PDB file of C-alpha atoms in Angstrom:
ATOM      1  CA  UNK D  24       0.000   0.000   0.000  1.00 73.00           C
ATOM      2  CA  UNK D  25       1.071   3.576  -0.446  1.00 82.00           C
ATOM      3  CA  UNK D  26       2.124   5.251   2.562  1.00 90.00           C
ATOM      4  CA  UNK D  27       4.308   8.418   3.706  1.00 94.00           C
ATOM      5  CA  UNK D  28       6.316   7.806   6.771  1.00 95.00           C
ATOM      6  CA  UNK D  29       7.498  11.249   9.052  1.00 95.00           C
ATOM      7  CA  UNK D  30      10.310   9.533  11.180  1.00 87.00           C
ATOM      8  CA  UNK D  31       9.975  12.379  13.857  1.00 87.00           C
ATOM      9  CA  UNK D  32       6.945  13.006  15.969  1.00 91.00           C
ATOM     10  CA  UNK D  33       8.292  15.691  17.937  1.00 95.00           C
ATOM     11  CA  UNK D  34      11.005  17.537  17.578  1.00 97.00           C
ATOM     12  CA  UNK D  35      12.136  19.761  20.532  1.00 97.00           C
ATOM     13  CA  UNK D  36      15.520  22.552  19.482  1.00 97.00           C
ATOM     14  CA  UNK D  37      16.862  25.466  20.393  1.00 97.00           C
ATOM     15  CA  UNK D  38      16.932  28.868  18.226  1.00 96.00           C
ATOM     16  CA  UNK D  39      19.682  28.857  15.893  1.00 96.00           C
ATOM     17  CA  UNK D  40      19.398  25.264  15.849  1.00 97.00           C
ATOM     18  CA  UNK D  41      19.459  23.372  11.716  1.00 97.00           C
ATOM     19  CA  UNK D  42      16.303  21.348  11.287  1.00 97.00           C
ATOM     20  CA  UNK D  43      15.863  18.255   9.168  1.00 97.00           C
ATOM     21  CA  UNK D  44      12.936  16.783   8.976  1.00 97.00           C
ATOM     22  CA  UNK D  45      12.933  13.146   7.217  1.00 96.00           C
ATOM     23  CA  UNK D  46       9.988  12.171   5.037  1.00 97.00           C
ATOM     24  CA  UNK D  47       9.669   8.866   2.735  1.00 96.00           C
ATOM     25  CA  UNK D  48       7.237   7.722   0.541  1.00 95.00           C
ATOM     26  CA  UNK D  49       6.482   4.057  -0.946  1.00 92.00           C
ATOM     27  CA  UNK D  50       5.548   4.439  -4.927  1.00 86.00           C
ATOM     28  CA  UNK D  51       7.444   3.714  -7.714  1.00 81.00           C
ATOM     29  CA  UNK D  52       5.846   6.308  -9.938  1.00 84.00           C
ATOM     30  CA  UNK D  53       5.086   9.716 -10.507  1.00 85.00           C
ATOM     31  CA  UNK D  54       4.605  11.948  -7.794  1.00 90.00           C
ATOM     32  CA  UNK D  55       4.310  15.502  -6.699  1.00 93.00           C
ATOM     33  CA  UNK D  56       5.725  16.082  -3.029  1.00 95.00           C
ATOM     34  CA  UNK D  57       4.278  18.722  -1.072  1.00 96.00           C
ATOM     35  CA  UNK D  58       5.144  20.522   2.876  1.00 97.00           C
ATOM     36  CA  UNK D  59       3.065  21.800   4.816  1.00 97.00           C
ATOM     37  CA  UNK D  60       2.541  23.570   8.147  1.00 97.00           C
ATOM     38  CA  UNK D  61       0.257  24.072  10.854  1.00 96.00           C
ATOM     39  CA  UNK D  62       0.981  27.141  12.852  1.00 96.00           C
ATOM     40  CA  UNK D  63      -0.918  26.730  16.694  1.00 93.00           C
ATOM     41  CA  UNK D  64      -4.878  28.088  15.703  1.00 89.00           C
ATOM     42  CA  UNK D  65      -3.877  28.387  11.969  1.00 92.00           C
ATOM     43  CA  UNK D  66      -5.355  26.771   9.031  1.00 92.00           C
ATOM     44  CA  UNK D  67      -3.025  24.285   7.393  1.00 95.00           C
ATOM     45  CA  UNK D  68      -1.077  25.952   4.781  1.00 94.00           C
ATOM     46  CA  UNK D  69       1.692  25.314   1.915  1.00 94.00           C
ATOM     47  CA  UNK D  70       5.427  25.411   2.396  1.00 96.00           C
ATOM     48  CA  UNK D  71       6.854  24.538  -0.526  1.00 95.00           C
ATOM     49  CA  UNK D  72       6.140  21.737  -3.422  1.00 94.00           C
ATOM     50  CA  UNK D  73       7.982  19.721  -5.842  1.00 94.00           C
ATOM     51  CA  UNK D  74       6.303  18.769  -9.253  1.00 91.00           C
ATOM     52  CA  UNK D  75       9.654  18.282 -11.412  1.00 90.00           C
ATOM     53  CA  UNK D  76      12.859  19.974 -12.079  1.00 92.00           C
ATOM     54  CA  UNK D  77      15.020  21.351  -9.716  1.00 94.00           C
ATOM     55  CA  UNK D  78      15.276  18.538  -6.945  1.00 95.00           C
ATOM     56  CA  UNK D  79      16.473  21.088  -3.991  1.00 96.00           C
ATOM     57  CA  UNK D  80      13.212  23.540  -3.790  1.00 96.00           C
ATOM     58  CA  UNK D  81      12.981  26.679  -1.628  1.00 95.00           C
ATOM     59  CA  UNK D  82       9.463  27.282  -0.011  1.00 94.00           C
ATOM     60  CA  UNK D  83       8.773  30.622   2.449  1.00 92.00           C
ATOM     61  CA  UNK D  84      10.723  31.623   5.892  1.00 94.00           C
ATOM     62  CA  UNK D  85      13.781  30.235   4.989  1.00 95.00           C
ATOM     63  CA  UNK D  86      12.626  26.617   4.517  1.00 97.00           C
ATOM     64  CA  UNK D  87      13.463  24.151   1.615  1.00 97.00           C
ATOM     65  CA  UNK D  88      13.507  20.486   0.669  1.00 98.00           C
ATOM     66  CA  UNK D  89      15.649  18.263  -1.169  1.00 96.00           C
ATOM     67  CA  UNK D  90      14.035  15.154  -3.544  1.00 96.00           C
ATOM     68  CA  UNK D  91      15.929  12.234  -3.725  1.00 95.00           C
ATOM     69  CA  UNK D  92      14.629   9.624  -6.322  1.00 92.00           C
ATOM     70  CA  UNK D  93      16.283   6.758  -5.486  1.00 93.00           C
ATOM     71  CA  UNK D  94      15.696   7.177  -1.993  1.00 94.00           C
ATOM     72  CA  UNK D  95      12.223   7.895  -2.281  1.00 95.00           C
ATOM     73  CA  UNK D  96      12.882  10.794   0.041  1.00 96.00           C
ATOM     74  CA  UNK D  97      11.951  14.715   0.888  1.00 97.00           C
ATOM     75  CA  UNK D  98      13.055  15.880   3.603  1.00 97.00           C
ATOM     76  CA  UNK D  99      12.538  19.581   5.007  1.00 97.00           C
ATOM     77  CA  UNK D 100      15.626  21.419   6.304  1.00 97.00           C
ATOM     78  CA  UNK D 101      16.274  24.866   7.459  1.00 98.00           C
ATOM     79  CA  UNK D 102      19.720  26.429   8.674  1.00 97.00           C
ATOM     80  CA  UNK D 103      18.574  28.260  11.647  1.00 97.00           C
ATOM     81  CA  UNK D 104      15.187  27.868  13.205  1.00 97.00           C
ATOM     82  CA  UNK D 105      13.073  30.513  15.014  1.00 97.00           C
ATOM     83  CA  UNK D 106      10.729  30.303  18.084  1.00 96.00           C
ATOM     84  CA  UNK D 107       8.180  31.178  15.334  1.00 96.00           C
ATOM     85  CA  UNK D 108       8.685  27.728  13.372  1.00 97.00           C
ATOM     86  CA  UNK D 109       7.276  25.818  16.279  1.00 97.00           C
ATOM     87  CA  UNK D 110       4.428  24.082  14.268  1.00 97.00           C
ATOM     88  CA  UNK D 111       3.387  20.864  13.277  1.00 96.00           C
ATOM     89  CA  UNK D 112       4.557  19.899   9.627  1.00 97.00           C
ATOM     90  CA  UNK D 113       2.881  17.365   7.458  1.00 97.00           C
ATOM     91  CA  UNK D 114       4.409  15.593   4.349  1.00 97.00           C
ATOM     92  CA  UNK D 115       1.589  14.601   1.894  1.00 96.00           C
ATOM     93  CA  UNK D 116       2.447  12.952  -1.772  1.00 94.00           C
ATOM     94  CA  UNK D 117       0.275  12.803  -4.640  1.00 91.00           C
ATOM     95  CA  UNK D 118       0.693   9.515  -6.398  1.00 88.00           C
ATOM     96  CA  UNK D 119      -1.305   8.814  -9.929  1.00 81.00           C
ATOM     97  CA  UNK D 120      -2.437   5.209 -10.535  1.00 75.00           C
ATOM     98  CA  UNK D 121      -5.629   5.771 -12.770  1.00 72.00           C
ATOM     99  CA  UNK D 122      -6.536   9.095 -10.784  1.00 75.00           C
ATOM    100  CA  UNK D 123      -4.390  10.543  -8.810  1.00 77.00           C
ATOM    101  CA  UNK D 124      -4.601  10.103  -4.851  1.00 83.00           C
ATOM    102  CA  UNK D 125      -3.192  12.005  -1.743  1.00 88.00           C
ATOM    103  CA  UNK D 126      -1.670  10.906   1.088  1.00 91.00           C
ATOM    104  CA  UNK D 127      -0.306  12.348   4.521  1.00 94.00           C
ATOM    105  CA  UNK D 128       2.061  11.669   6.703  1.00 94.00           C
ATOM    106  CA  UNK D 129       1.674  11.461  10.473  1.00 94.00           C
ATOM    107  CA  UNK D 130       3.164  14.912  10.696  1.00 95.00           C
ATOM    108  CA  UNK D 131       6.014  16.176  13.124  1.00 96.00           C
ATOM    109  CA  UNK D 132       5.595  18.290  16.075  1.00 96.00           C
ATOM    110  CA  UNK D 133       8.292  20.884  16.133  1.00 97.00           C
ATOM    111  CA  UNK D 134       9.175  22.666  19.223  1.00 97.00           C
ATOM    112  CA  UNK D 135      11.630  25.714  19.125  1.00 97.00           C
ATOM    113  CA  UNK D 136      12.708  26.617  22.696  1.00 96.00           C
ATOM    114  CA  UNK D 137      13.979  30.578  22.839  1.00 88.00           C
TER     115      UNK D 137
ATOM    116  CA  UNK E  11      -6.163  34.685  -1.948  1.00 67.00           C
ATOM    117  CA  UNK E  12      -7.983  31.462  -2.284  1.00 64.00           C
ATOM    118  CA  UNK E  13     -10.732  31.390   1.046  1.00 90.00           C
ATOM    119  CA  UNK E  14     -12.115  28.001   2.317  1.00 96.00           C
ATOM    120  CA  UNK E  15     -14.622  28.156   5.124  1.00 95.00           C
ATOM    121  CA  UNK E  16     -16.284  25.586   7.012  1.00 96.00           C
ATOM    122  CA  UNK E  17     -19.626  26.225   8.682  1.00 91.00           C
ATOM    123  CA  UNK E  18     -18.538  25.545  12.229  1.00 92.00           C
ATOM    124  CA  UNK E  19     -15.678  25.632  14.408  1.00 93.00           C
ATOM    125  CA  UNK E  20     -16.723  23.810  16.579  1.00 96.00           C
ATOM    126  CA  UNK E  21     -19.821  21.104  16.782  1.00 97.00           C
ATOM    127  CA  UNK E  22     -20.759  18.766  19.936  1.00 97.00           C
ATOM    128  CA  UNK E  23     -23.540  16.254  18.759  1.00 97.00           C
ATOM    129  CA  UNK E  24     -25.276  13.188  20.297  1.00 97.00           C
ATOM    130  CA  UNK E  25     -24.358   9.603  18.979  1.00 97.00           C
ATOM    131  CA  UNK E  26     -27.535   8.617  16.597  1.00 97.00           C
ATOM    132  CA  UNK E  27     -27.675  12.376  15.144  1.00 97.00           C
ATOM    133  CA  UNK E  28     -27.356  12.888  11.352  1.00 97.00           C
ATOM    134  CA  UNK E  29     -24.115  15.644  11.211  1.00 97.00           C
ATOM    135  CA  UNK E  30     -23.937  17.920   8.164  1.00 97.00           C
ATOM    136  CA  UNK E  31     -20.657  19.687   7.587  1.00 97.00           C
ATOM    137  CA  UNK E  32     -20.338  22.140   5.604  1.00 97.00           C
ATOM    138  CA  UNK E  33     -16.984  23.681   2.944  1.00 97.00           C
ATOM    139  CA  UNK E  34     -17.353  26.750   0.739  1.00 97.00           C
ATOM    140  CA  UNK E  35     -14.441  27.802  -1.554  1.00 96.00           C
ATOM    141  CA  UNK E  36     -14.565  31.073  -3.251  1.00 94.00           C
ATOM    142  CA  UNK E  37     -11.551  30.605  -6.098  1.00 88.00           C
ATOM    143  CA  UNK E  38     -13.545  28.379  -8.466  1.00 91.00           C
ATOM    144  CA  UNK E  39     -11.888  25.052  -8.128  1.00 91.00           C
ATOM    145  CA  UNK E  40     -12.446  21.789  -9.074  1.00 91.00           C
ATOM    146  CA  UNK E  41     -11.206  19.410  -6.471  1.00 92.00           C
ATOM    147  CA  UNK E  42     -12.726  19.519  -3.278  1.00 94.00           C
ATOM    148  CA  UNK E  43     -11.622  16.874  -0.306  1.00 95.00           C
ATOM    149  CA  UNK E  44     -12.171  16.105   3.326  1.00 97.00           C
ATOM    150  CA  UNK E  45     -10.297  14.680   5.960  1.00 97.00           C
ATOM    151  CA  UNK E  46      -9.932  13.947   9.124  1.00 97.00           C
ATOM    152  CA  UNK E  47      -6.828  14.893  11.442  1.00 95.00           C
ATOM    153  CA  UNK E  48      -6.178  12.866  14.587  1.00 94.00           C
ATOM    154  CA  UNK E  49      -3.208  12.965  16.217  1.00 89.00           C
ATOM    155  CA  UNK E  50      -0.605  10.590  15.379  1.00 87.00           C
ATOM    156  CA  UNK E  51      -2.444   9.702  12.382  1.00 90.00           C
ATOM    157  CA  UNK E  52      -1.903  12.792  10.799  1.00 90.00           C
ATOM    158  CA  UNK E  53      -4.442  13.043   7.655  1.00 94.00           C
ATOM    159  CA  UNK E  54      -6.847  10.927   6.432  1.00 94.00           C
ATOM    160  CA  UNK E  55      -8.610  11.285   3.114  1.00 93.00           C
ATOM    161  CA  UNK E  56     -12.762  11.168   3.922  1.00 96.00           C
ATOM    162  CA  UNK E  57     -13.842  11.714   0.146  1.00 95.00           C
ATOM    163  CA  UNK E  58     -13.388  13.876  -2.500  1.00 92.00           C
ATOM    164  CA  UNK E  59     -14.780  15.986  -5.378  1.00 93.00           C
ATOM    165  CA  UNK E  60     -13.080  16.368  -9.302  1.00 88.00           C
ATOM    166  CA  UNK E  61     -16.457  18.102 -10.290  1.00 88.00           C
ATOM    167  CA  UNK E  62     -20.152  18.626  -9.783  1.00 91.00           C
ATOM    168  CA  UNK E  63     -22.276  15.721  -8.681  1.00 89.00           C
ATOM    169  CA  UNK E  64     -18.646  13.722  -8.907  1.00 90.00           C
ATOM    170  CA  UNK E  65     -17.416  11.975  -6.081  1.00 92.00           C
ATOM    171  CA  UNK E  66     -14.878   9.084  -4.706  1.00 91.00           C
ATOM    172  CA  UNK E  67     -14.201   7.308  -1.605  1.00 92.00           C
ATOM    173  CA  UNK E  68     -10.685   8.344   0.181  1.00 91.00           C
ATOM    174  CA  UNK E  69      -9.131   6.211   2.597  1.00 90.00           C
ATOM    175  CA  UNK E  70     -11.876   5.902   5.116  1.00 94.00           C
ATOM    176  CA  UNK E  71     -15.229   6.518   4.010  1.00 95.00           C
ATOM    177  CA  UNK E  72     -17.050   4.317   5.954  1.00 96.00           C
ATOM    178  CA  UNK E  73     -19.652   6.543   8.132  1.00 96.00           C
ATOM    179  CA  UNK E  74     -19.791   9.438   5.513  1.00 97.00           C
ATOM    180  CA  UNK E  75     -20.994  10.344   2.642  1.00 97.00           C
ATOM    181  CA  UNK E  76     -20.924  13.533   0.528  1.00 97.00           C
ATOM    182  CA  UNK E  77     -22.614  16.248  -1.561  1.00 97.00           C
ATOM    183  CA  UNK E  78     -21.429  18.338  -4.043  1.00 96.00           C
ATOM    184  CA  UNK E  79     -24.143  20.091  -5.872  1.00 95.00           C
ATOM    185  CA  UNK E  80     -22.377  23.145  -6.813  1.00 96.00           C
ATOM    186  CA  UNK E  81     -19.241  23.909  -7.623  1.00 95.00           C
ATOM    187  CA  UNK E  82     -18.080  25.880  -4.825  1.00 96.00           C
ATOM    188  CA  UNK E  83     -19.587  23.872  -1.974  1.00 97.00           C
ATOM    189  CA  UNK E  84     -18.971  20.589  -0.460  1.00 97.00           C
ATOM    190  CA  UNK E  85     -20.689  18.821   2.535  1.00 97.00           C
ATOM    191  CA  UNK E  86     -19.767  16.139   4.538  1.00 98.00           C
ATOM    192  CA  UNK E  87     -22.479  13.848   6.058  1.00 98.00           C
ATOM    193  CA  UNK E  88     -22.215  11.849   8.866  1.00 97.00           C
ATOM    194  CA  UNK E  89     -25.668   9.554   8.654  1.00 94.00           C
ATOM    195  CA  UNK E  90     -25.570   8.447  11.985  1.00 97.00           C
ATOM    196  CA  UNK E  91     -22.513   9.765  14.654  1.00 97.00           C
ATOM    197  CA  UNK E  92     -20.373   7.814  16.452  1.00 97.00           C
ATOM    198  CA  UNK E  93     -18.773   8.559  19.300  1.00 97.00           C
ATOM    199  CA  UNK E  94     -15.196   7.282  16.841  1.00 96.00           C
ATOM    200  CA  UNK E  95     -15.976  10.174  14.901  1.00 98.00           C
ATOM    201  CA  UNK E  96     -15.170  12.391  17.325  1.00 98.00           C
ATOM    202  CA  UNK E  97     -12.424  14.341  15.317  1.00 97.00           C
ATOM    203  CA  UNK E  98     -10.981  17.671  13.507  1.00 97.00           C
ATOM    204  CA  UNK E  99     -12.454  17.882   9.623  1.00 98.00           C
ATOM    205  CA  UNK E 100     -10.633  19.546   7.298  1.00 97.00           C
ATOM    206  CA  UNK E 101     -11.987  21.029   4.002  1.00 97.00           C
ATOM    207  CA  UNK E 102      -9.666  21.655   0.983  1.00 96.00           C
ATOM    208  CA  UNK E 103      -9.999  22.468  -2.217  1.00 94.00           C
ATOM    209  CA  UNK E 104      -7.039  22.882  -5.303  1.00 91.00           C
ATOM    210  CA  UNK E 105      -7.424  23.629  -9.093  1.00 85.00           C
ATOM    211  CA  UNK E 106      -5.501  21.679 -11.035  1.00 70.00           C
ATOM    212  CA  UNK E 107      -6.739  17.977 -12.099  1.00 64.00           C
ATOM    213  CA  UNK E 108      -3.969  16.449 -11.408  1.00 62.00           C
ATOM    214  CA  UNK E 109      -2.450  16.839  -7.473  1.00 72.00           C
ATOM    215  CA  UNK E 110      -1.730  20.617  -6.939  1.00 85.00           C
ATOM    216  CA  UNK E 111      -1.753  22.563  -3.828  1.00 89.00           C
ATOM    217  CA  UNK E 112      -4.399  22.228  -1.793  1.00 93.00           C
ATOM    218  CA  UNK E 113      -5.812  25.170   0.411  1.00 94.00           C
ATOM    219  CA  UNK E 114      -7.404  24.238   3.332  1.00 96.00           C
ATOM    220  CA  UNK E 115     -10.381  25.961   5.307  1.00 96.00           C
ATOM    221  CA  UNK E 116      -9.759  26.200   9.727  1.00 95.00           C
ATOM    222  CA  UNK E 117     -11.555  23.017  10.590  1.00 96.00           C
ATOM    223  CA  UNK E 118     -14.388  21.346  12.229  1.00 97.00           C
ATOM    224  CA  UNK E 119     -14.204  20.202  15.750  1.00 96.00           C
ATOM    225  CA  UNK E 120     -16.545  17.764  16.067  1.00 98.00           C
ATOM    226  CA  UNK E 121     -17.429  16.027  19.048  1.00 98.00           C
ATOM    227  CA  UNK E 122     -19.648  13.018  19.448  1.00 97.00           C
ATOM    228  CA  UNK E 123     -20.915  12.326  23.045  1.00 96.00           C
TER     229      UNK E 123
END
């Protein structure tokens, strides 16, 4: 079955720490790779995507992702986190197999101490 | 910027009761979804919408059903509540056919006594 696995449930740093969130996916075909995050009270909302191209992609505040293939990976990473990137942060693929179809991950909990 | 809003923030119904949620998106899309977000289990695809009239099971439809009867509003049905629906439901909607971005609206709390 298709699945996304988020290694991380919660994720406690420190400002100024670097972030890498790990995200896999099980499919052997196309796919379009999306982040996103929840701020506490906010609506769910895009970080960045990956459709083709460019496998390192650069979403908003500072975020990005790399796509690797053969690893059937996408992990999120940022340099330096803020208090302001405590959120939770979901990794959903869209896979096509006669229609296409959209799954989630469990998503992370990220906790920035200041 | 795209808007999805659901009809209630927050819902506490009685286990039996026929639930009606309800999604409105203002950017003309096509595709229209709904999930529901538990924790640990992240999201879970309820149905969703490619068009008018059109729908198709998600991951765990069993419990719901749905209406789409115009274009810019989608409504999720719970026939008779469970207390295991006790949950947050997310509305989203994207434009493209084929797995674009989806915007989603604040969420349903629902709870089932």
């Amino acid at each position: 079955a298709q699945s996304v696995s988020q290694h991380n449930h919660h994720v406690i740093l420190s400002e100024a720490a670097s972030l890498e969130l790990g995200c896999n996916y099980s499919y052997g075909g196309t796919v379009n790779l999306f982040w996103y995050v929840q701020y506490p009270g906010q609506h769910l909302q895009l970080l960045l995507k990956y459709f083709s191209g460019d496998p390192l992609v650069k979403g908003i505040k500072g975020f990005e992702a790399e796509f690797i293939k053969s690893k059937f990976s996408f992990n999120l990473r940022k340099p330096s986190v803020q208090w302001s990137d405590t959120a939770e942060y979901f990794c959903a693929v869209i896979t096509y197999t006669g229609g296409f179809k959209t799954i989630f991950g469990a998503g992370t909990r990220l906790f920035v101490k200041a | 910027d795209v808007k999805v809003t659901q009809s209630s923030r927050y819902l506490v119904k009685r286990t039996g009761e026929k639930v009606f949620l309800e999604c409105v998106q203002d950017m003309d899309h096509e595709n229209m979804f709904w999930y529901r977000q538990d924790p640990g289990l992240g999201l879970r695809l309820i149905y969703f919408s490619y068009d008018v009239k059109m729908k198709e099971k998600g991951d765990i439809p069993e419990g719901y059903s749905v209406s789409r009867e115009k274009k810019e509003r989608f409504s999720l049905i719970l026939e008779s509540a469970s207390t295991n629906q006790t949950s947050m439901y997310l509305c989203a909607s994207s434009s493209q056919k084929w797995g674009g971005e989806q915007f989603f609206g604040p969420g349903t709390r629902l709870t089932v006594l």
